Short mmCIF file of C-alpha atoms (C1' of nucleotides) in Angstrom, two decimals:
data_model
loop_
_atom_site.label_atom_id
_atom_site.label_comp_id
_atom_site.label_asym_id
_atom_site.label_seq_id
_atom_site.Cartn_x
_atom_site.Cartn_y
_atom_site.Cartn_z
CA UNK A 1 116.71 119.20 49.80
CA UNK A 2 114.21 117.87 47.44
CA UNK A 3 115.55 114.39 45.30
CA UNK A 4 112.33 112.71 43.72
CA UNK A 5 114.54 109.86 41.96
CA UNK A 6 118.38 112.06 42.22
CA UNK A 7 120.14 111.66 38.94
CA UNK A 8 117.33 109.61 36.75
CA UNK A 9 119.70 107.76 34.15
CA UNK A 10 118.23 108.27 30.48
CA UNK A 11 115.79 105.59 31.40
CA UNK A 12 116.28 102.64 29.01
CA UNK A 13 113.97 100.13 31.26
CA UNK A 14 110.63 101.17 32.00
CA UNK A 15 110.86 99.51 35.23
CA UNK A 16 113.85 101.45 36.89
CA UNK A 17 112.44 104.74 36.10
CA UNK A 18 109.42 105.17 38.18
CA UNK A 19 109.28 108.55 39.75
CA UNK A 20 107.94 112.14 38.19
CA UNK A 21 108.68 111.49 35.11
CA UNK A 22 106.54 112.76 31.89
CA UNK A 23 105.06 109.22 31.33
CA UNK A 24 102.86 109.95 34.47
CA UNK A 25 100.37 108.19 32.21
CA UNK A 26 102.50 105.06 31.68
CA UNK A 27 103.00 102.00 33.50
CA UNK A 28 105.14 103.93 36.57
CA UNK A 29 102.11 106.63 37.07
CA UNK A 30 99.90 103.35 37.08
CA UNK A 31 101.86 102.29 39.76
CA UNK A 32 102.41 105.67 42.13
CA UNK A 33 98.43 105.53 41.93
CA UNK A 34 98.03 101.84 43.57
CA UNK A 35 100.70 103.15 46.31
CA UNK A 36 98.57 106.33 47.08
CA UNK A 37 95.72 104.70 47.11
CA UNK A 38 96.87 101.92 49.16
CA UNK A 39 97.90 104.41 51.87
CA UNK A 40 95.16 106.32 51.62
CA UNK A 41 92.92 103.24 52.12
CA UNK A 42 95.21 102.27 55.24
CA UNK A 43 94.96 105.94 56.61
CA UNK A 44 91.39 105.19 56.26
CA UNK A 45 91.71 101.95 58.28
CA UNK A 46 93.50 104.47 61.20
CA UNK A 47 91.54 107.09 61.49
CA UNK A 48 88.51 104.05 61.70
CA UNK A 49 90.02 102.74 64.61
CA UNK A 50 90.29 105.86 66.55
CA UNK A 51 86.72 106.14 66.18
CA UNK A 52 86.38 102.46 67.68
CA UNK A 53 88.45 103.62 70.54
CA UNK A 54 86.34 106.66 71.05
CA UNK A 55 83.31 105.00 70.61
CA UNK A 56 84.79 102.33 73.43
CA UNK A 57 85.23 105.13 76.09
CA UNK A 58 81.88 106.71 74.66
CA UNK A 59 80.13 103.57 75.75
CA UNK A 60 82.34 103.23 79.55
CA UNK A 61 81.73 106.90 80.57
CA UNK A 62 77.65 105.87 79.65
CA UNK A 63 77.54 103.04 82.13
CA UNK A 64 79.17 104.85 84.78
CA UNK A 65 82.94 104.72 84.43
CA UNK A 66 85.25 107.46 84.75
CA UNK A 67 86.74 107.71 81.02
CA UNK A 68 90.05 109.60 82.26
CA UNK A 69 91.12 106.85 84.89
CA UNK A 70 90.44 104.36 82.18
CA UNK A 71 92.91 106.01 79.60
CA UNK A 72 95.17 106.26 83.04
CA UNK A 73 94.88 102.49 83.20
CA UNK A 74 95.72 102.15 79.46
CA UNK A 75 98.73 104.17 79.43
CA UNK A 76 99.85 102.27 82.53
CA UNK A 77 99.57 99.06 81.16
CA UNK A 78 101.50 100.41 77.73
CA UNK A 79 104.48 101.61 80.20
CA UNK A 80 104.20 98.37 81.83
CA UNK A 81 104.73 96.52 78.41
CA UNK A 82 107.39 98.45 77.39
CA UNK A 83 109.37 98.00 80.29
CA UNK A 84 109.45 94.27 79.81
CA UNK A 85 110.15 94.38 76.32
CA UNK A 86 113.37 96.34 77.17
CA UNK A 87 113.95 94.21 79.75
CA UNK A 88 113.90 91.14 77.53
CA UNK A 89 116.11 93.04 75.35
CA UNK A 90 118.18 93.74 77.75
CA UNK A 91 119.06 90.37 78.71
CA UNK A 92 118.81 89.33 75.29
CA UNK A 93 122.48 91.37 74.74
CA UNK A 94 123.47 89.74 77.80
CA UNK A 95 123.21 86.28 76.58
CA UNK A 96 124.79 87.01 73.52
CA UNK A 97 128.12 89.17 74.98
CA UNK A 98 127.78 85.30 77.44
CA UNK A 99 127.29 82.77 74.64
CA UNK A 100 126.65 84.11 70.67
CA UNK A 101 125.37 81.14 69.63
CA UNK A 102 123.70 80.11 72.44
CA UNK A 103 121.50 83.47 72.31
CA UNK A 104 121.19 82.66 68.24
CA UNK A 105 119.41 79.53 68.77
CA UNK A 106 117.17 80.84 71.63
CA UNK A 107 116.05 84.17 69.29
CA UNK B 1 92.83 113.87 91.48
CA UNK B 2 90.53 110.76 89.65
CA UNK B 3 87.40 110.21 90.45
CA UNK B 4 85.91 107.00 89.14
CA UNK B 5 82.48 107.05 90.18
CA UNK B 6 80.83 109.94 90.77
CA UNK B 7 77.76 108.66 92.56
CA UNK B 8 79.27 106.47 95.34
CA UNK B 9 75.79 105.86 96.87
CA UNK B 10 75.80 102.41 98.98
CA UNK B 11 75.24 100.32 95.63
CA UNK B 12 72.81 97.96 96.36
CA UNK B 13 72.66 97.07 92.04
CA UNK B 14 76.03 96.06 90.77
CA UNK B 15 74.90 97.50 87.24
CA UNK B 16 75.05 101.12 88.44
CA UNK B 17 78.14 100.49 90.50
CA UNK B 18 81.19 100.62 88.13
CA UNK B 19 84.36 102.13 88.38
CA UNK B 20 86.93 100.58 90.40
CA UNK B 21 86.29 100.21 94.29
CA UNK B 22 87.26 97.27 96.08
CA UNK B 23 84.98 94.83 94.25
CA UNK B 24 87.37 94.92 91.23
CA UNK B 25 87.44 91.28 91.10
CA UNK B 26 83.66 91.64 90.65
CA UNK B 27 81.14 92.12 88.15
CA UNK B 28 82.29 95.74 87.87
CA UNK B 29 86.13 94.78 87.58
CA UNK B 30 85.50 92.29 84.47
CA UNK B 31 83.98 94.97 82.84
CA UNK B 32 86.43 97.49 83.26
CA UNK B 33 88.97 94.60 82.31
CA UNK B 34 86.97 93.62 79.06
CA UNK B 35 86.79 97.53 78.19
CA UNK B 36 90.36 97.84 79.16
CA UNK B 37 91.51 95.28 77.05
CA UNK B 38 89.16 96.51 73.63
CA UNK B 39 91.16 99.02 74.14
CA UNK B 40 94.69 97.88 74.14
CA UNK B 41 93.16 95.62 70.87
CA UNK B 42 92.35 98.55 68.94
CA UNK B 43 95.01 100.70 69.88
CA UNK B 44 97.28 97.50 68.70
CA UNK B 45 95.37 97.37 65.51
CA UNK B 46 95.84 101.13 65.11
CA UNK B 47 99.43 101.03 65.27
CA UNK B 48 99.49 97.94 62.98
CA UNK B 49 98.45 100.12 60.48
CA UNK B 50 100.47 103.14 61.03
CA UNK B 51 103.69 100.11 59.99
CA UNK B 52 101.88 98.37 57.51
CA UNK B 53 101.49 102.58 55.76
CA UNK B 54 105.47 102.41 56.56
CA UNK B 55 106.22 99.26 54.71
CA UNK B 56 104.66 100.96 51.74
CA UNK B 57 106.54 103.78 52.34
CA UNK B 58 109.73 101.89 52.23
CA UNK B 59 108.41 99.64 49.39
CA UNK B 60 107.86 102.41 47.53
CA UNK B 61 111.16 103.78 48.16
CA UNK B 62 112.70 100.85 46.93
CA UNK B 63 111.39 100.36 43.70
CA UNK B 64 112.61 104.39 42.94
CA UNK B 65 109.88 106.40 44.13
CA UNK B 66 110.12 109.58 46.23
CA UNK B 67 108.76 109.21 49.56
CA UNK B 68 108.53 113.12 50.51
CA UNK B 69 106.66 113.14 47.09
CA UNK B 70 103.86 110.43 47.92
CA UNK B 71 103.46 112.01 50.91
CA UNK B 72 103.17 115.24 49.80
CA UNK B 73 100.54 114.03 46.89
CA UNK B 74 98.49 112.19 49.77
CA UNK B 75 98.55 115.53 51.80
CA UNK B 76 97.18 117.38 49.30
CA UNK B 77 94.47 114.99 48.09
CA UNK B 78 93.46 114.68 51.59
CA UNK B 79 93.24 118.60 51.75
CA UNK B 80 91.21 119.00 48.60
CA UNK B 81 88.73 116.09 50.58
CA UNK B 82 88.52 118.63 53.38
CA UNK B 83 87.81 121.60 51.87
CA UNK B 84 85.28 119.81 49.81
CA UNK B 85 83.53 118.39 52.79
CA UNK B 86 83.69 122.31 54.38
CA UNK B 87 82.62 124.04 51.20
CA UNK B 88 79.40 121.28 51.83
CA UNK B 89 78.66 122.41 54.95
CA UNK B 90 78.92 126.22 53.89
CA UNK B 91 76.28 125.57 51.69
CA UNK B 92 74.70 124.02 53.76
CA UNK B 93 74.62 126.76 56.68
CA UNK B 94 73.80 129.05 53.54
CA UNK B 95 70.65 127.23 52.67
CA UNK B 96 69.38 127.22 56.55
CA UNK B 97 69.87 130.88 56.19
CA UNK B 98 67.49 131.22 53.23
CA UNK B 99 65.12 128.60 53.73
CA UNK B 100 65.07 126.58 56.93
CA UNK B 101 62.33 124.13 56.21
CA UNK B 102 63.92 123.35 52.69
CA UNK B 103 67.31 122.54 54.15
CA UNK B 104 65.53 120.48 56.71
CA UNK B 105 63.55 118.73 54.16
CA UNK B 106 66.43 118.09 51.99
CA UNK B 107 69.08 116.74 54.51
CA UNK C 1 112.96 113.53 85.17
CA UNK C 2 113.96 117.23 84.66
CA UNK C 3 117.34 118.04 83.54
CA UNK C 4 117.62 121.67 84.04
CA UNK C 5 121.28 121.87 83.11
CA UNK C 6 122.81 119.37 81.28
CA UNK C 7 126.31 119.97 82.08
CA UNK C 8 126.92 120.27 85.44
CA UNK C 9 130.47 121.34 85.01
CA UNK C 10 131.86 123.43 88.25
CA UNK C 11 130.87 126.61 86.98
CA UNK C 12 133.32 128.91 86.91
CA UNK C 13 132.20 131.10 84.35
CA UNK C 14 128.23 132.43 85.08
CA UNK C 15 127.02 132.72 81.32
CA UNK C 16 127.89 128.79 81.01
CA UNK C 17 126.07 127.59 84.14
CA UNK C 18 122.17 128.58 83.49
CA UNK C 19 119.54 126.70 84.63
CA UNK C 20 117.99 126.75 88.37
CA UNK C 21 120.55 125.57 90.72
CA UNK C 22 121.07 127.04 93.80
CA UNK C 23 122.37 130.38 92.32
CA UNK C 24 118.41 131.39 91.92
CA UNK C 25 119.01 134.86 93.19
CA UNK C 26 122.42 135.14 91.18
CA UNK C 27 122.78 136.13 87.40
CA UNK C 28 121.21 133.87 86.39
CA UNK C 29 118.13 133.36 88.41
CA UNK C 30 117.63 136.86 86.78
CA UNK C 31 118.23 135.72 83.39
CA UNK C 32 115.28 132.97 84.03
CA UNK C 33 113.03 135.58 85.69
CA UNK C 34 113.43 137.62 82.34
CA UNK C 35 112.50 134.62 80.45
CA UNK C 36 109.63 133.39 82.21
CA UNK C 37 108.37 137.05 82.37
CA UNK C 38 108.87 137.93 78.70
CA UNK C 39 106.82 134.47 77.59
CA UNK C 40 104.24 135.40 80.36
CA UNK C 41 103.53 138.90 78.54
CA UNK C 42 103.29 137.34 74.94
CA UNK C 43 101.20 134.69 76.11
CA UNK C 44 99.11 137.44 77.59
CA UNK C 45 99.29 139.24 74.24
CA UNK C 46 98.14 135.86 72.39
CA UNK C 47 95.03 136.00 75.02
CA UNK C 48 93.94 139.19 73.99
CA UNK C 49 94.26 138.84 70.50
CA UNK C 50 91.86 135.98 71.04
CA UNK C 51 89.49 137.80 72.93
CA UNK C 52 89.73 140.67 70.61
CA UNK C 53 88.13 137.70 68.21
CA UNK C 54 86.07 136.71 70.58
CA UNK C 55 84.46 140.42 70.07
CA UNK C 56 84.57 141.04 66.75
CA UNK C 57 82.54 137.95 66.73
CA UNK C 58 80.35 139.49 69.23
CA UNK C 59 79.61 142.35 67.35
CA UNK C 60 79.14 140.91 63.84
CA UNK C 61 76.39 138.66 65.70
CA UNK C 62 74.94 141.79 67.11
CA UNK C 63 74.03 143.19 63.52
CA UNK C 64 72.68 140.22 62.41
CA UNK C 65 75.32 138.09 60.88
CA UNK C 66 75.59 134.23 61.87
CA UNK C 67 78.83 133.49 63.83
CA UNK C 68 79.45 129.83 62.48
CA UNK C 69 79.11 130.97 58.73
CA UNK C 70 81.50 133.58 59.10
CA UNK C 71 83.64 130.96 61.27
CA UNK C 72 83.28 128.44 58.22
CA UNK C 73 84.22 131.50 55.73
CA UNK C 74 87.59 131.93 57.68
CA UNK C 75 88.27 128.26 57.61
CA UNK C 76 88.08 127.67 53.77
CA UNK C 77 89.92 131.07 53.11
CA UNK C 78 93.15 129.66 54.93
CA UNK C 79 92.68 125.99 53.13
CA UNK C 80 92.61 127.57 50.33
CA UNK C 81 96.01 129.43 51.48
CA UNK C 82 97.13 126.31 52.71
CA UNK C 83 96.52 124.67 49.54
CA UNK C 84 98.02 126.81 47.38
CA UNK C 85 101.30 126.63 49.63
CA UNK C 86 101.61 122.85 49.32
CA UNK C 87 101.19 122.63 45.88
CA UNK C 88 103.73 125.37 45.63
CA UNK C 89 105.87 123.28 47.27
CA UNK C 90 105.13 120.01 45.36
CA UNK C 91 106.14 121.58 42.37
CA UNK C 92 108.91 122.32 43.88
CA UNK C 93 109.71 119.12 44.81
CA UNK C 94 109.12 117.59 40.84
CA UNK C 95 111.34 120.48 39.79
CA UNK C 96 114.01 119.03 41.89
CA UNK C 97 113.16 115.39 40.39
CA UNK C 98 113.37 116.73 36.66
CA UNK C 99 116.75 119.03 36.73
CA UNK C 100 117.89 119.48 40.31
CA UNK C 101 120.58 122.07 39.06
CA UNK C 102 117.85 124.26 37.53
CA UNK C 103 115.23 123.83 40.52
CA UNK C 104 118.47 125.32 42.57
CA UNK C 105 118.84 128.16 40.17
CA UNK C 106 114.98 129.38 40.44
CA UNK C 107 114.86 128.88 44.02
CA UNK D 1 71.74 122.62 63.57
CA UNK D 2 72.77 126.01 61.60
CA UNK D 3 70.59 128.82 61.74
CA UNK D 4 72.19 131.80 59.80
CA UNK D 5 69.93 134.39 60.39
CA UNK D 6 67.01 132.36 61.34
CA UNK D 7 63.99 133.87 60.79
CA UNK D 8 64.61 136.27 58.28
CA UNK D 9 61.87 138.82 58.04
CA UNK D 10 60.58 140.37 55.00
CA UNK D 11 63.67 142.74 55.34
CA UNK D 12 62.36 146.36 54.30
CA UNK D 13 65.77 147.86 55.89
CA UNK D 14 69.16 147.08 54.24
CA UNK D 15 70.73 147.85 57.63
CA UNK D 16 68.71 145.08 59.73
CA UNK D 17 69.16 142.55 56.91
CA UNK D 18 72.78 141.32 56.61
CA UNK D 19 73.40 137.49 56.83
CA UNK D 20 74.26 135.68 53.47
CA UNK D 21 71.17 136.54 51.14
CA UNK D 22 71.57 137.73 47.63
CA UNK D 23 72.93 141.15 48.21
CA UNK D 24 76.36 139.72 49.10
CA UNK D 25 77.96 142.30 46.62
CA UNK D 26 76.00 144.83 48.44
CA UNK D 27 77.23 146.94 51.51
CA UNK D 28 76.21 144.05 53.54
CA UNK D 29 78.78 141.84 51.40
CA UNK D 30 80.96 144.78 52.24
CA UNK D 31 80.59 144.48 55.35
CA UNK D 32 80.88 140.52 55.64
CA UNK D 33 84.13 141.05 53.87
CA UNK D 34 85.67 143.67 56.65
CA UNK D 35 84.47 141.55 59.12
CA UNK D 36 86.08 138.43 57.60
CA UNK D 37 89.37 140.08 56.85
CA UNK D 38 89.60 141.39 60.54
CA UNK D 39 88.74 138.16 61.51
CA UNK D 40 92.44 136.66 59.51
CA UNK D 41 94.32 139.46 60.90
CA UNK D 42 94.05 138.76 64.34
CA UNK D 43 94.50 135.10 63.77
CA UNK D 44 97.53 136.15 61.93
CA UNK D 45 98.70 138.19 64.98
CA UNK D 46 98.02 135.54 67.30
CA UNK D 47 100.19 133.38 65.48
CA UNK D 48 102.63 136.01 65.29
CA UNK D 49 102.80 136.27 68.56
CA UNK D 50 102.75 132.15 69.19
CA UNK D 51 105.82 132.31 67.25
CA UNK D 52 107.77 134.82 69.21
CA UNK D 53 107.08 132.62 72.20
CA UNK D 54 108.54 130.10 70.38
CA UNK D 55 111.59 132.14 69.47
CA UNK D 56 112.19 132.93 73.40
CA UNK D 57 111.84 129.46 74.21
CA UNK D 58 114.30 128.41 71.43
CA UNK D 59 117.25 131.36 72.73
CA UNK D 60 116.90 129.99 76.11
CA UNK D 61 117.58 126.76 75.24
CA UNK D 62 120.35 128.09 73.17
CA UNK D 63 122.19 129.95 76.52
CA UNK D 64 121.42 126.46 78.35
CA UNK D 65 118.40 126.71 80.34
CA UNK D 66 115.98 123.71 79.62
CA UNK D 67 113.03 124.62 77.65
CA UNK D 68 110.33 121.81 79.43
CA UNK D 69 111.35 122.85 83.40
CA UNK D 70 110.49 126.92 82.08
CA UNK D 71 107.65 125.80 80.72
CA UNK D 72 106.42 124.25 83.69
CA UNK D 73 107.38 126.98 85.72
CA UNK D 74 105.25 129.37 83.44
CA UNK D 75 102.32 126.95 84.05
CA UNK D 76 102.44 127.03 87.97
CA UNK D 77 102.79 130.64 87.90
CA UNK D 78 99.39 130.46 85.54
CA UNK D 79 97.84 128.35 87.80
CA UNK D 80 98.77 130.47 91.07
CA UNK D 81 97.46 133.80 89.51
CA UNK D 82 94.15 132.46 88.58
CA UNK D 83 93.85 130.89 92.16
CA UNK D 84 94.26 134.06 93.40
CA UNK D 85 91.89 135.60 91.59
CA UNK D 86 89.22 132.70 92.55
CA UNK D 87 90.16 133.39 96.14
CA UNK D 88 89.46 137.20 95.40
CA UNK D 89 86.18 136.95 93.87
CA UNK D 90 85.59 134.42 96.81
CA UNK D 91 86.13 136.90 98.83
CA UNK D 92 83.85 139.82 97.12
CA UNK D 93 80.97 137.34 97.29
CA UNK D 94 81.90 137.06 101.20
CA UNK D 95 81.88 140.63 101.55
CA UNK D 96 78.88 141.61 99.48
CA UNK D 97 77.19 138.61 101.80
CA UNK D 98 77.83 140.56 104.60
CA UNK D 99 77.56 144.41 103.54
CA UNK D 100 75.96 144.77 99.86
CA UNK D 101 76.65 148.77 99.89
CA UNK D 102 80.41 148.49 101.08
CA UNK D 103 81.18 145.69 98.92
CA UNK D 104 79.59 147.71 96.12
CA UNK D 105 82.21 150.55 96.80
CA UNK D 106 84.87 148.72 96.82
CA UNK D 107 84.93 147.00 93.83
"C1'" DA E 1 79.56 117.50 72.41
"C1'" DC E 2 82.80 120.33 69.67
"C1'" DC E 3 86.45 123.18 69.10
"C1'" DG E 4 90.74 124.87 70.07
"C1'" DT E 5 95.02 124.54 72.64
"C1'" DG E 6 99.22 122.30 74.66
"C1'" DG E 7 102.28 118.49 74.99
"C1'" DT E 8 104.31 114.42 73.03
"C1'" DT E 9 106.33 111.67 69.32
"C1'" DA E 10 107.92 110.64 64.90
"C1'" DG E 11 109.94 112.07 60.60
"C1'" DC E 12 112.94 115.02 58.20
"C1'" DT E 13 117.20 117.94 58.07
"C1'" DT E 14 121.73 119.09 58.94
"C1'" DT E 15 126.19 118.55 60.76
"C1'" DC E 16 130.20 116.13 62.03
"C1'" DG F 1 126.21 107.82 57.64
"C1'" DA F 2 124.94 108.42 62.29
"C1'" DA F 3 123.45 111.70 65.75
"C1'" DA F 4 121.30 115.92 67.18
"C1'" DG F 5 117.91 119.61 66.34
"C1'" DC F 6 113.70 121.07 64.34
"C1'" DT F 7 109.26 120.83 62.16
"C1'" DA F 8 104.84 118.76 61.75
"C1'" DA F 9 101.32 115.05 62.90
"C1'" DC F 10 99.01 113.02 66.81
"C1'" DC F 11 96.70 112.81 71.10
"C1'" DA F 12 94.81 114.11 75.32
"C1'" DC F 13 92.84 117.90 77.86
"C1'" DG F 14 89.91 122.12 79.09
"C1'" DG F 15 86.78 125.34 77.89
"C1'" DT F 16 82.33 126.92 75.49
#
DNA sequence: ACCGTGGTTAGCTTTC
DNA sequence: GAAAGCTAACCACGGT
């Protein structure tokens, strides 16, 4: 179900009652419109980037390279990443069921 | 299976020899390394972004706002940018159709 | 990996142990054969369907009509179906934020 | 580039003239329109359709089976048929290599 | 080179 | 409120 600000309290401060509200046009609507625009401009920034990447395997496949082994390589290297972080996670819990404060200081 | 470089042919030019044979510690292999890594950069920087539109999310959701609602606003936003950008290119198509060389001139 | 069956329990009763162990040929080998066969029909439905667009395509081309305009009509008709359906539901969703009892009621 | 009906001659003949000129409230509008709405009912069947695969995935994985290993299974079986049939036509070509007239009679 | 499709992942929902 | 199931965005692939 749909709650857009569940159980909006008569609204005596301006600044606890953002939301839907009818003053769209006040200081709150002022506000929802910096936070769409914000994430429109960082959706912007995303969508940017993809076209880097593309652009990047655009250029590899031009001077020869074989643009599917590359993302192969990519994805690899991601795995490969991943691994070690839960590795280092892993041992991270270890050192703490060991030594609690030990493991505090090293974090 | 991958194939990395089509045209295997003896290579006497390390320029038209990419992909990633045995010289991979070679000219060929920094390249693929260097593209490699602009990769992994961007694809970092990508998902930087997709937190960073999180944290506004959450931000958002902290000072009262409805997420589902923002996101719901930014949808349709985005779709009325779409169908603007495709109503464009109908006209577009439309004004090949009745005058080629005018379109041409005008885009 | 692919889990096939979850729980492995022994089995006693056939319509809990699906899945493709070694009782292929049993009950329910024949249950999976009915599966796989029913999806394989639709999905050959789907394909003609698509080729039946494929044609009418075809055709409209052959009297003279231009494929991509009529591709680009088609497009904008369902964003403008699309559209209509999420602001449907946005409304919706400020209904909810205004009177949730009475957004229940008309729902 | 977007040619919609390039070249349009003169047009004398209502019937060799359709495209997107003028007359769009004419019969050839008329006929765009058919054309268009035949177009959104197939695409609504196909999707019909992709949804009853869904479905049949869904009660599977309701009586236990898992829904990725079927799907894989459905894939093979794809990839065997049309393997067949590349072996067949391979085989026509063979034969029509060798005896154009019998090859001719047999298909 | 683009479009459409299929698979994967993340977010949202619902239930315990 | 956490965990499981489901829907929808994202991404990579194949065909045209």
């Amino acid at each position: 179900m749909a709650k857009v600000a569940k159980k909006i309290k008569p609204a005596e401060d301006e600044t606890e009652t953002p939301g839907v509200g009818h003053n769209s046009g006040g200081i709150q609507g002022k506000r929802l419109r910096q936070i769409v625009e914000k994430v429109e401009r960082l959706e912007q920034d995303k969508s940017d980037t993809a076209e880097d990447i593309k652009e990047v395997y655009t250029m590899a496949k031009g001077i020869g390279f074989d643009v599917k082994t590359i993302r192969q390589i990519v994805k690899i290297r991601k795995m490969d990443r991943e691994k070690l972080r839960a590795e280092k996670e892993l041992l991270e819990i270890y050192m703490f069921a060991l030594d609690p404060e030990l493991a505090e200081v090293l974090s």
